Coordinates of C-alpha atoms and ligand atoms in Angstrom, one line a residue:
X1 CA 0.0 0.0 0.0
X2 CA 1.2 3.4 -0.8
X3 CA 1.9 5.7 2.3
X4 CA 3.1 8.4 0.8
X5 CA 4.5 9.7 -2.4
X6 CA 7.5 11.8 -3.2
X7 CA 10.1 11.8 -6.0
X8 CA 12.0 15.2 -5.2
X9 CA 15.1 14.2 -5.0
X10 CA 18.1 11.9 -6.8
X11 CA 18.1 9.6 -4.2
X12 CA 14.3 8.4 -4.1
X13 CA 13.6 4.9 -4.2
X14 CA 14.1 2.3 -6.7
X15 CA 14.5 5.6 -9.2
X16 CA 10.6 6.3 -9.2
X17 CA 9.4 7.3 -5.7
X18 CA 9.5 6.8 -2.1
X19 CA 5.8 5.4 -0.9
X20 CA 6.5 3.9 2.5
X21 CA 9.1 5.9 3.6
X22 CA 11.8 8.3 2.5
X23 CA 15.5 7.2 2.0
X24 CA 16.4 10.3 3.1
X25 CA 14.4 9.4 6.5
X26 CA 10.8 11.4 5.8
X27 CA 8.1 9.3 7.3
X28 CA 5.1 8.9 5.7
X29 CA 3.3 11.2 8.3
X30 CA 5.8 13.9 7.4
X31 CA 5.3 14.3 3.9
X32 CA 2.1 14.1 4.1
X33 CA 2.5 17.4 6.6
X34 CA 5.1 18.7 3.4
X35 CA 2.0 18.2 1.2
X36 CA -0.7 19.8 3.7
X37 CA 1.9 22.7 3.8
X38 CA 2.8 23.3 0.1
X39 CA -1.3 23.0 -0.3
X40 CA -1.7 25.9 2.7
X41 CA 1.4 28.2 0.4
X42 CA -1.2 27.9 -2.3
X43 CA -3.9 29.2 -0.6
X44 CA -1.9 31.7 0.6
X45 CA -0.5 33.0 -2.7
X46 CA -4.2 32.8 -4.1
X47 CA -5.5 34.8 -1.5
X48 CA -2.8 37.2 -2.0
X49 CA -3.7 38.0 -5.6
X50 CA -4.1 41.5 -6.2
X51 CA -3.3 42.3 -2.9
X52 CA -0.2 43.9 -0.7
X53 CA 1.0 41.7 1.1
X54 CA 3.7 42.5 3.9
X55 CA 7.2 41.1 5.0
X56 CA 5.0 38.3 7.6
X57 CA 3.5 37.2 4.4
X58 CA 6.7 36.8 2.2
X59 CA 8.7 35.9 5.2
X60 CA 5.9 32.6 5.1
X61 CA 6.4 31.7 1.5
X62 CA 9.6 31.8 1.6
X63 CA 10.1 29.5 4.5
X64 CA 7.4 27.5 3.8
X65 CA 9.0 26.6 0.8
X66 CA 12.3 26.2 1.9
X67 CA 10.9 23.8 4.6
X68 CA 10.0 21.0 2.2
X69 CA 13.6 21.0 0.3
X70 CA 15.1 17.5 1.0
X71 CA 17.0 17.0 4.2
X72 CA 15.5 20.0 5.6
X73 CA 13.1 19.6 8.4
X74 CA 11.5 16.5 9.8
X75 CA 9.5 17.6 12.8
X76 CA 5.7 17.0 12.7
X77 CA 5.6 19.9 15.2
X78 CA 7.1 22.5 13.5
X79 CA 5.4 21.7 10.1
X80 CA 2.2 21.7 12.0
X81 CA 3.0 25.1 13.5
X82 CA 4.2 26.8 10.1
X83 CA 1.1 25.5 8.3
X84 CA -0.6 27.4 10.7
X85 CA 0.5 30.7 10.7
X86 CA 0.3 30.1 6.8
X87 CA -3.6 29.7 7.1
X88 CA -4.2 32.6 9.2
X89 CA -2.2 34.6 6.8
X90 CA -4.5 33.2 4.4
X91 CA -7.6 34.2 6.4
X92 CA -6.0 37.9 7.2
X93 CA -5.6 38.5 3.6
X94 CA -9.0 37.5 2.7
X95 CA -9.0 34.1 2.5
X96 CA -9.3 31.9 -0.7
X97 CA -10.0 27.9 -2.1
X98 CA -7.8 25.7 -0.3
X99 CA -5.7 23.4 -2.8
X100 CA -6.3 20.0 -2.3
X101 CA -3.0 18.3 -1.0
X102 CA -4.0 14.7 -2.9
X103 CA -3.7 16.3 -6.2
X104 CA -0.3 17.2 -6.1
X105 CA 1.3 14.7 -7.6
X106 CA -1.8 12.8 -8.9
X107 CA -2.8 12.9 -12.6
X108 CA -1.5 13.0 -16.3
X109 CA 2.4 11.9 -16.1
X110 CA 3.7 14.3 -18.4
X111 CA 1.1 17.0 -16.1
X112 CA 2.3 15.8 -13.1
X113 CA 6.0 15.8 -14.3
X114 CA 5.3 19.6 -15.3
X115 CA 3.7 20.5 -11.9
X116 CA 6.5 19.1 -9.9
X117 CA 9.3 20.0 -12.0
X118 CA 7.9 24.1 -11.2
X119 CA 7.2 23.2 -7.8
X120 CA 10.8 22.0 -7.3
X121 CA 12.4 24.9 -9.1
X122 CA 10.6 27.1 -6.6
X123 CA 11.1 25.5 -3.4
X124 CA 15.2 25.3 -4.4
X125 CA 14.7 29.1 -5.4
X126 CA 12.7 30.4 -2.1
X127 CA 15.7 28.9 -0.2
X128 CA 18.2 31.2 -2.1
X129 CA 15.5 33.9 -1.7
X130 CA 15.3 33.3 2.1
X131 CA 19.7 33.7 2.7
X132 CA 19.2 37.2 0.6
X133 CA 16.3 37.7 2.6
X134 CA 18.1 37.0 6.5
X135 CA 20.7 39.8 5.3
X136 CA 18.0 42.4 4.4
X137 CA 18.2 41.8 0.5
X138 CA 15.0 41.5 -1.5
X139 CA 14.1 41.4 -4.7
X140 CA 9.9 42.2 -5.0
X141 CA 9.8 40.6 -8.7
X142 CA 11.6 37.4 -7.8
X143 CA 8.8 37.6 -4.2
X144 CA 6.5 38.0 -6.2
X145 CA 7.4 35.2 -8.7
X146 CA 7.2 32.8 -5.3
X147 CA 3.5 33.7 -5.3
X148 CA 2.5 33.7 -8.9
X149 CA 4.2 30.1 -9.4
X150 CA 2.5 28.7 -6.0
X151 CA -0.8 30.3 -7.9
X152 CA 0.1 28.7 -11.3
X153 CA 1.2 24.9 -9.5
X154 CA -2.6 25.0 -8.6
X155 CA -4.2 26.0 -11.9
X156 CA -4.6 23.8 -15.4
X157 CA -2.2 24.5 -17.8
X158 CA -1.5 23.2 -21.4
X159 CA 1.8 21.2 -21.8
X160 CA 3.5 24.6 -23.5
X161 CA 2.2 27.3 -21.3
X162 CA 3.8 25.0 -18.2
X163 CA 7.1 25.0 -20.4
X164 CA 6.8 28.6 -20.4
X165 CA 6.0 29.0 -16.4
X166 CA 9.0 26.8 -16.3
X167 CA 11.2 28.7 -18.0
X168 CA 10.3 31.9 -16.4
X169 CA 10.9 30.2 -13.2
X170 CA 14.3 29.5 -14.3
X171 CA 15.0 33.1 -15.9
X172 CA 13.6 34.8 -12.0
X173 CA 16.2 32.0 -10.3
X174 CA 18.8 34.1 -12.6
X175 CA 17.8 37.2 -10.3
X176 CA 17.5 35.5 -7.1
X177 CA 21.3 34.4 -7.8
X178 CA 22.3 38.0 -8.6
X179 CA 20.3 39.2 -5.5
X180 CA 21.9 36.4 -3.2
X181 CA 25.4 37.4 -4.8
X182 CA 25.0 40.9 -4.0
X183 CA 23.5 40.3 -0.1
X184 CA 26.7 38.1 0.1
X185 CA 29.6 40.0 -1.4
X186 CA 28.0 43.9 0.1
X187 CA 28.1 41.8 3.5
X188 CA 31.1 39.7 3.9
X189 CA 33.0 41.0 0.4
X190 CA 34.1 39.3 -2.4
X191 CA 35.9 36.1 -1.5
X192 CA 39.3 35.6 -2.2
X193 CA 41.4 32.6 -3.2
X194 CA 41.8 31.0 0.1
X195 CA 43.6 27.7 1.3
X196 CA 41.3 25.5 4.1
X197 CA 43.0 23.7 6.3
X198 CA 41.7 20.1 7.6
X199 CA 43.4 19.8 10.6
X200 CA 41.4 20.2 13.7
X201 CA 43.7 21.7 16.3
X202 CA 42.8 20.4 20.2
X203 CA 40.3 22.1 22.5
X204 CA 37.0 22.8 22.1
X205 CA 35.3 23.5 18.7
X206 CA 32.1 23.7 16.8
X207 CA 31.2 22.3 13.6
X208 CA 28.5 24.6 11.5
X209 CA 27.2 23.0 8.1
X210 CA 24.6 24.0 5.6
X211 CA 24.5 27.8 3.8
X212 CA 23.8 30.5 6.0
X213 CA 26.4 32.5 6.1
X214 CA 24.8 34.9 8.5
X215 CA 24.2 32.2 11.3
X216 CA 28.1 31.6 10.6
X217 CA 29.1 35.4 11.4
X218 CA 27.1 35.6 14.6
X219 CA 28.2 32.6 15.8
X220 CA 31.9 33.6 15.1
X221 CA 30.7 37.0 17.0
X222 CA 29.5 35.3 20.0
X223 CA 32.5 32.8 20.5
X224 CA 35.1 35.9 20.4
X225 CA 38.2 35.5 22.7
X226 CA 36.6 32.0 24.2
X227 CA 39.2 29.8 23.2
X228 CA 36.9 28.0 21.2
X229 CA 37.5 27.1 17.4
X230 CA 34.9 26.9 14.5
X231 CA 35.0 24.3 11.6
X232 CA 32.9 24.4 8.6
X233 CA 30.9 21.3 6.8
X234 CA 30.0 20.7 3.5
X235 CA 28.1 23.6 1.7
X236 CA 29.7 25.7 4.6
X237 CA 33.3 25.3 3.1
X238 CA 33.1 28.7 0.8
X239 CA 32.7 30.9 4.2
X240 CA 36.4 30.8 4.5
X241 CA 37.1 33.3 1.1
X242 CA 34.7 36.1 2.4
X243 CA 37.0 38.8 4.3
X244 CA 34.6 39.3 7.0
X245 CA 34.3 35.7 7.7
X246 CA 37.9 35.0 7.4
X247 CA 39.2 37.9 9.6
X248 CA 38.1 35.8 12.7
X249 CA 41.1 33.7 14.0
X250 CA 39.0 31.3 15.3
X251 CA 37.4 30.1 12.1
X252 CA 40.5 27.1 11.6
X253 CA 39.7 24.9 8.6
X254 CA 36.9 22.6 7.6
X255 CA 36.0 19.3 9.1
X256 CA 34.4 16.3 7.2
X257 CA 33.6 15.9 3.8
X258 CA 30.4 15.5 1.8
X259 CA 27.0 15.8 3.8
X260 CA 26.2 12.3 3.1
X261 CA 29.5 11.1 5.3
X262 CA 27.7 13.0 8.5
X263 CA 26.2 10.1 10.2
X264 CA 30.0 8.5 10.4
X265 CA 32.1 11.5 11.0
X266 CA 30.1 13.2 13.6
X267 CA 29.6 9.5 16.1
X268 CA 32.3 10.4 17.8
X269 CA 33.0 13.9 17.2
X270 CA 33.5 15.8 20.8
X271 CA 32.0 18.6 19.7
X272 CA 28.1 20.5 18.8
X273 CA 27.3 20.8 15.4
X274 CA 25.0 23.4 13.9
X275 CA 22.8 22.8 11.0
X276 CA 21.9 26.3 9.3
X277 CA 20.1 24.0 6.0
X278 CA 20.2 20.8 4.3
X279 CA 21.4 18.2 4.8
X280 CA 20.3 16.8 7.7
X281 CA 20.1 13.0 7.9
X282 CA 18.4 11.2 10.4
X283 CA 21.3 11.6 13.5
X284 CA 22.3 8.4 15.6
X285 CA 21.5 8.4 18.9
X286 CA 25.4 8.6 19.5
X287 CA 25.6 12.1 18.6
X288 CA 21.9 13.4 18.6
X289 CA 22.7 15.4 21.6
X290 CA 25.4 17.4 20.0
X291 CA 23.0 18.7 17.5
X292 CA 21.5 22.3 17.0
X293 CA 19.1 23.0 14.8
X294 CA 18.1 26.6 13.3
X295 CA 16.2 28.5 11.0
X296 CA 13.8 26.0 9.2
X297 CA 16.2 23.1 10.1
X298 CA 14.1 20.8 11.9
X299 CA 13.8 17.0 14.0
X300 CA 12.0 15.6 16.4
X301 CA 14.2 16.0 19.5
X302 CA 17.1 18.0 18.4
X303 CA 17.3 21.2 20.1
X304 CA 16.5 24.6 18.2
X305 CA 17.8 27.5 18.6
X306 CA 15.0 30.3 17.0
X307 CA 15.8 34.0 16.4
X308 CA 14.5 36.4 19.3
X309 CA 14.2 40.0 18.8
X310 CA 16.2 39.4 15.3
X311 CA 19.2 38.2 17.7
X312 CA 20.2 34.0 18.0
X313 CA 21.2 33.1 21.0
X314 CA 23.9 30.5 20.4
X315 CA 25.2 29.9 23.9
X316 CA 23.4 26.5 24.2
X317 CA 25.9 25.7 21.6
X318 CA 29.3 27.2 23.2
X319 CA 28.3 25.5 26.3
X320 CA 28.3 21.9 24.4
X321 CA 31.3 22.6 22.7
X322 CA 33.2 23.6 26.5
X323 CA 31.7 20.9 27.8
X324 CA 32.7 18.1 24.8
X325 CA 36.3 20.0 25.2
X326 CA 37.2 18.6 21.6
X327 CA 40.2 16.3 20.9
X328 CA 43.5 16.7 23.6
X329 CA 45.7 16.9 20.6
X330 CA 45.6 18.3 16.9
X331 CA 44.5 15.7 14.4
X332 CA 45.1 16.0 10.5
X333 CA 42.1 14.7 8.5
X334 CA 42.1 14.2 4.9
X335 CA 39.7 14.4 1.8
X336 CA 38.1 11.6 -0.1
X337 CA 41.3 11.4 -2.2
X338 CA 43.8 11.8 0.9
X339 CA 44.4 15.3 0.3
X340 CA 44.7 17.6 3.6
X341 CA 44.3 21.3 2.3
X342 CA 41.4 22.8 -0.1
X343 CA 41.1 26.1 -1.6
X344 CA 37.9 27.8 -2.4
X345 CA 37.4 31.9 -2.7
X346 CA 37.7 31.5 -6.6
X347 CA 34.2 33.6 -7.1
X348 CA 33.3 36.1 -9.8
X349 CA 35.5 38.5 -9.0
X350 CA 39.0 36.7 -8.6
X351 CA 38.2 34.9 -12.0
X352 CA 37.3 38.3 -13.6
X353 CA 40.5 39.8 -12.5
X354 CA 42.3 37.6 -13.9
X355 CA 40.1 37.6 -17.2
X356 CA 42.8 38.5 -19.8
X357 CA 45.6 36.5 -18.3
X358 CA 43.0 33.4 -18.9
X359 CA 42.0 34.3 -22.6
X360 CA 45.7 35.2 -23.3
X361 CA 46.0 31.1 -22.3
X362 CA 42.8 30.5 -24.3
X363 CA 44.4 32.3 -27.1
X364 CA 47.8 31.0 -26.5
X365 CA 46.1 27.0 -27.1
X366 CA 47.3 26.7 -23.4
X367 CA 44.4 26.3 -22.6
X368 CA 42.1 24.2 -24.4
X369 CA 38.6 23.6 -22.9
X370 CA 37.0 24.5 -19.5
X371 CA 34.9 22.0 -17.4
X372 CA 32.1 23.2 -15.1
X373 CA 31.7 20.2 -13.1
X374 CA 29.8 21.0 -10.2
X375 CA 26.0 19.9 -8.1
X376 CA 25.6 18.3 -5.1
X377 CA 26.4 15.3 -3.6
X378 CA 24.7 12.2 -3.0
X379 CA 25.3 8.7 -1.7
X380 CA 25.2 6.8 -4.6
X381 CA 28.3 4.8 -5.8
X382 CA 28.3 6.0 -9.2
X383 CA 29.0 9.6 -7.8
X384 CA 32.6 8.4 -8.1
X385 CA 32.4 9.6 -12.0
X386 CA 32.8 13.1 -10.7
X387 CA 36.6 12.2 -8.9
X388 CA 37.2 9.9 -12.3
X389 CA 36.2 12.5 -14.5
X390 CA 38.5 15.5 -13.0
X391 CA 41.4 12.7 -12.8
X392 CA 41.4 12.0 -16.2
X393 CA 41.2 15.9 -17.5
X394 CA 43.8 17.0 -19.4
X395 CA 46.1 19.0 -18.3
X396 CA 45.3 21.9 -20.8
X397 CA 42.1 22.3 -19.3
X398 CA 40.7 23.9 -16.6
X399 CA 38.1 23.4 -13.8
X400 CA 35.5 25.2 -12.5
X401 CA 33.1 23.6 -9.5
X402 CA 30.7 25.0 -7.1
X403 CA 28.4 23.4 -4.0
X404 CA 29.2 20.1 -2.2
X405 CA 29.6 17.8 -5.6
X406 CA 33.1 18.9 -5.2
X407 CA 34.2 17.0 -2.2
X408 CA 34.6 14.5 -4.2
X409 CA 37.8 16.0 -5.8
X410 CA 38.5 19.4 -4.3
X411 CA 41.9 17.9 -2.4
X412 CA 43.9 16.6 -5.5
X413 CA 46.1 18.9 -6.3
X414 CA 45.9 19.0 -10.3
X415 CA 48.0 21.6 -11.3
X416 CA 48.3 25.1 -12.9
X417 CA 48.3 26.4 -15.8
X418 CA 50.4 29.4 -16.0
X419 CA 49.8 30.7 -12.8
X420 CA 45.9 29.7 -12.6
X421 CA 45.3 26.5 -10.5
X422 CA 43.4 24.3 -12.9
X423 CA 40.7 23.4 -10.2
X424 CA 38.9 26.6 -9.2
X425 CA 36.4 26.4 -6.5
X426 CA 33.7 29.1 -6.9
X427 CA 31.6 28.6 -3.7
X428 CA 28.3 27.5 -3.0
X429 CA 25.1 26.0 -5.3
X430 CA 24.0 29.7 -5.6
X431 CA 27.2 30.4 -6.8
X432 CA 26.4 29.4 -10.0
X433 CA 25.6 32.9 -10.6
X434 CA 29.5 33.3 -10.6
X435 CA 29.7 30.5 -12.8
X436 CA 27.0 32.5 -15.7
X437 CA 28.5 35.7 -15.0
X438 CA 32.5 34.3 -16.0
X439 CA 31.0 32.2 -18.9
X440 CA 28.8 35.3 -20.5
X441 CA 31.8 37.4 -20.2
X442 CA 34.1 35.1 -21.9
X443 CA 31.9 34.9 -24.7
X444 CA 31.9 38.5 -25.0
X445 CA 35.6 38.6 -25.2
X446 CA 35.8 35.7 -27.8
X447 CA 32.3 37.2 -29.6
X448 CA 30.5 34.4 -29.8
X449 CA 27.9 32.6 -27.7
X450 CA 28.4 30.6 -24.3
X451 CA 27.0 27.4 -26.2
X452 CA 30.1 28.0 -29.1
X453 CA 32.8 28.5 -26.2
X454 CA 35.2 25.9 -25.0
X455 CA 33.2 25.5 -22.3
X456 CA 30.8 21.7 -21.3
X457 CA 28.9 21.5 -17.8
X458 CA 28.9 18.1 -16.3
X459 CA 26.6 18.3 -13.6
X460 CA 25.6 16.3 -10.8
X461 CA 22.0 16.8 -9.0
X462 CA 20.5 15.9 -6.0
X463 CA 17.7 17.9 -4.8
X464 CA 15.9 21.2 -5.7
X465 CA 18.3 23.8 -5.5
X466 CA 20.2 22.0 -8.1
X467 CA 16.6 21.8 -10.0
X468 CA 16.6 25.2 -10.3
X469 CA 19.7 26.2 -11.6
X470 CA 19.2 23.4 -13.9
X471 CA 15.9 25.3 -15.4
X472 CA 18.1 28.8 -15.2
X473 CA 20.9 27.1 -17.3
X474 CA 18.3 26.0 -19.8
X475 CA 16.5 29.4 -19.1
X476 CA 19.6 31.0 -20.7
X477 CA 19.3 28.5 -23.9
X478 CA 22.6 26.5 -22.2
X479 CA 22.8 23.5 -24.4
X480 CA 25.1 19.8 -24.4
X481 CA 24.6 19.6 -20.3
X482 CA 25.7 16.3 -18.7
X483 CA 23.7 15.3 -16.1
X484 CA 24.0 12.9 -13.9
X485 CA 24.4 10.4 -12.0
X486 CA 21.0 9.6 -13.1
X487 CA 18.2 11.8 -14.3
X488 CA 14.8 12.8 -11.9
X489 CA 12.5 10.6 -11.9
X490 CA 9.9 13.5 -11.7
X491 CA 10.6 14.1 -15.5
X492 CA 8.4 12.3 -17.4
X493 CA 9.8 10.6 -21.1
X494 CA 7.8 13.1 -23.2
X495 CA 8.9 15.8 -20.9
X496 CA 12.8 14.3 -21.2
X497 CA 12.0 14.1 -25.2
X498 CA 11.4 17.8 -25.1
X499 CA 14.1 18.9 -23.1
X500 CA 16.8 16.3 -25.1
X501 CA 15.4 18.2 -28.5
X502 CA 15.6 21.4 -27.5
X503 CA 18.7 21.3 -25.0
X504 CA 20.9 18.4 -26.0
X505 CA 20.9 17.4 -22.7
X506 CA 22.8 13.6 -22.0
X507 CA 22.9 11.7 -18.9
X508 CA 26.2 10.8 -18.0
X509 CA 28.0 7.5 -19.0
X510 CA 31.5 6.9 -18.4
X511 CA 34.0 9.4 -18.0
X512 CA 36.1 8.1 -20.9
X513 CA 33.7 8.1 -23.4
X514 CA 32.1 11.7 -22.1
X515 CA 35.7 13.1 -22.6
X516 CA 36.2 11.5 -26.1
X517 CA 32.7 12.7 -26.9
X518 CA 33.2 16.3 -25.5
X519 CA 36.9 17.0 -26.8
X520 CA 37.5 14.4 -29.9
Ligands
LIG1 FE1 12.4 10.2 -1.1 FE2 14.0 12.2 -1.7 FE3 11.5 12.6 -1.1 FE4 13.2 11.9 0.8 S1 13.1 13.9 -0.4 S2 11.2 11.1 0.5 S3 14.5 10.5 -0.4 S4 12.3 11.5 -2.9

């Protein structure tokens, strides 16, 4: 019997959906409260039609969007409390139709791959919305966006006017990007190339994973002169470019590797860890205690630390960490590869400045073809393509990787090329901004489009945020993407036909052949 239904994410099961529970640990009961909550948003958004509607309002869609991304929050509770105050909001603007919650993900495949493919894109774009958002950055076309596409996920639509919502999804994700790059670098600056250390040195630490970069700066504000030492995790890695994230001499180096190694190398870690986002996975029991949840990271048990008076009170956390006391002496971890040192900070700005130095190589044949490879993680074994793939690169070519895909290869050292280390880490998922902005301006330098540069994307997804850079990529009219390791089961084979016609886009296969097939 089917409990439940959801197909979000790379992982889900038997590559078609979860239905009696989720591999990523969602119980039935709890994606039926995802559904319940996405069905409320709707409501909301349709009674906010022709309306003003205030900061509590957007602040609501935002995070009630954000919520269902995968990994994100598990607590019954706090679903049950968010659907509420998503109702009322309903009711204070006016009220409207409730959606039904059954029909989400009921009806015509090719329909239902539509539906969910826009529903996706927007819950991966609210959460780059939202870290814009928490440093007092908004964008009123792209919040307004969130409500017209909650509005359109509940309406008919022929096959080619949801194509069209889709691709406007992806076109507004271009703007959230720009937004979230500019709440970033008018923060915390522009990164800078920056060497991470994984060596954890002895005494107490804490380990803070997921995106927010503002939860990051007040934490490193509240553990001032304590003798305690921060670590980032996975998606937190990037952090350490930003001058007014790096100038703290506590924040040492980076502990751990991809998100989907947490549940061995935090057993016996003798510290707290903070989760700002995804990806939390169901903790053991051996750790559960040294977990802190925050913002609309949430699971049954953990503890939460909320925002009070705009302020977080992280002290919980310090206390944990003092009371853990960390390792008595230094230890030296390593990468997936054995490497001990990473370097990230290579963002839109470094790469631009050293724009003509890297067409001079271009020019030069020194360089003869750039690689985005870049995504997210995931736990399955064919991930290792990714490590293969950048192994086997030539040594004329360069590159580029954003988000938490490139754990698997971000410590091998691979060289430079005049100067410019071949591997350049460019931050975060919403980074890929960075990633557009370097590849548009190369084509302007060499006059010709991005799809006619030297230039392939080999991308690994796992859940939405990757869905919708995926759809601003196509947006743009980015063609010959490999995707991998294995393509959503939300898209439906006509839907694939459609999107392999117009795109050219191929699933991964080995990285051999991909390499003979890309560069001859
Ligand atoms: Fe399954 Fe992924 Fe949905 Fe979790 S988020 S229930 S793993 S499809």
């Amino acid at each position: 019997m089917t409990e439940m239904f959801c197909f979000q994410c790379e992982q889900t099961a038997k590559g078609t959906g979860c239905t009696i529970g989720g591999v990523c640990g969602k119980k039935p009961e709890v994606a039926g409260k995802h559904d319940e909550l996405t069905a409320a948003l709707i409501g909301l958004a349709r009674a906010a039609e022709g309306k003003k509607h205030d900061k509590n309002s957007d602040e609501l869609v935002m995070q009630g969007l954000f919520t269902t991304v995968t990994n994100v929050n598990f607590d019954p509770a706090r679903l049950d409390e968010l659907k509420k105050m998503v109702e009322s909001m309903k009711v204070k603007l006016g009220g409207a139709k409730d959606f039904d919650p059954a029909t989400l993900f009921h009806g015509d495949t090719d329909v239902v791959s539509l539906r969910s493919t826009l529903l996706f894109g927007l819950r991966g774009m609210a959460a780059y919305a939202w870290h814009a958002h928490v440093l007092g950055k908004d964008n009123p076309e792209v919040t307004e966006w969130l409500y017209k596409g909650l509005r359109a996920i509940g309406q008919e639509h022929s096959v080619d006017e949801w194509l069209s919502l889709i691709m406007e999804s992806g076109q507004m994700n271009l703007k959230c990007m720009a937004l979230l790059d500019e709440a970033n670098t008018s923060t915390y600056g522009h990164p800078v190339p920056t060497k991470v250390s994984m060596k954890v040195a002895k005494g107490p630490f804490i380990v803070i994973t997921g995106h927010d970069l503002l939860d990051l700066k007040e934490l490193l504000e509240q553990t001032k002169g304590k003798g305690i030492n921060i670590y980032t995790h996975g998606e937190m890695l990037p952090a350490h470019g930003y001058p007014e994230l790096k100038k703290y001499p506590q924040l040492k180096g980076n502990y751990g590797t991809a998100w989907q190694n947490q549940q061995k190398e935090f057993n016996d870690l003798p510290a707290p860890i903070l989760y700002t986002t995804n990806c939390l996975m169901p903790p053991k029991s051996t750790y559960s205690d040294n977990i802190f949840t925050t913002s609309v990271v949430g699971y049954p048990g953990l503890k939460h630390i909320s925002e009070k008076d705009g302020k977080k009170d992280f002290s919980p956390i310090i206390k944990k960490a003092i009371e853990l006391g960390g390792w008595k002496q230094d230890k030296q971890f390593t990468g997936i590869n054995g490497g001990t040192e990473m370097t990230t900070g290579f963002a839109r700005n470094t790469v631009m400045g050293v724009a003509d130095t890297v067409i001079s190589a271009v020019k030069s044949g020194a360089i003869k073809h750039f690689f985005l490879v870049g995504g997210c993680d995931g736990a399955k074994p064919g991930r290792n393509y990714y490590t293969d793939f950048v192994k086997k690169t030539p040594a004329d070519t360069v590159i580029l990787t954003l988000a938490c895909g490139k754990y698997r290869f971000n410590d091998l050292n691979i060289g430079e090329i005049g100067g410019i280390p071949r591997l350049l880490d460019m931050g975060q998922c919403n980074d890929a901004y960075a990633a557009i902005e370097v590849a548009i301006a190369l084509a302007d330098a060499f006059k010709c489009s991005v799809n006619e540069l030297p230039l392939t994307l080999v991308l690994s997804w796992y859940e939405q945020k990757a869905v919708i850079i995926l759809l601003t990529l196509l947006s743009l009219g980015i063609k010959n993407i490999y995707l991998g390791p294995t393509l959503p089961a939300f898209i439906s084979p006509n839907v694939l036909k459609v999107l392999v016609d117009k795109f050219n886009i191929k699933p991964i296969s080995t990285p051999e052949a991909d390499l003979k097939a890309i560069l001859g």
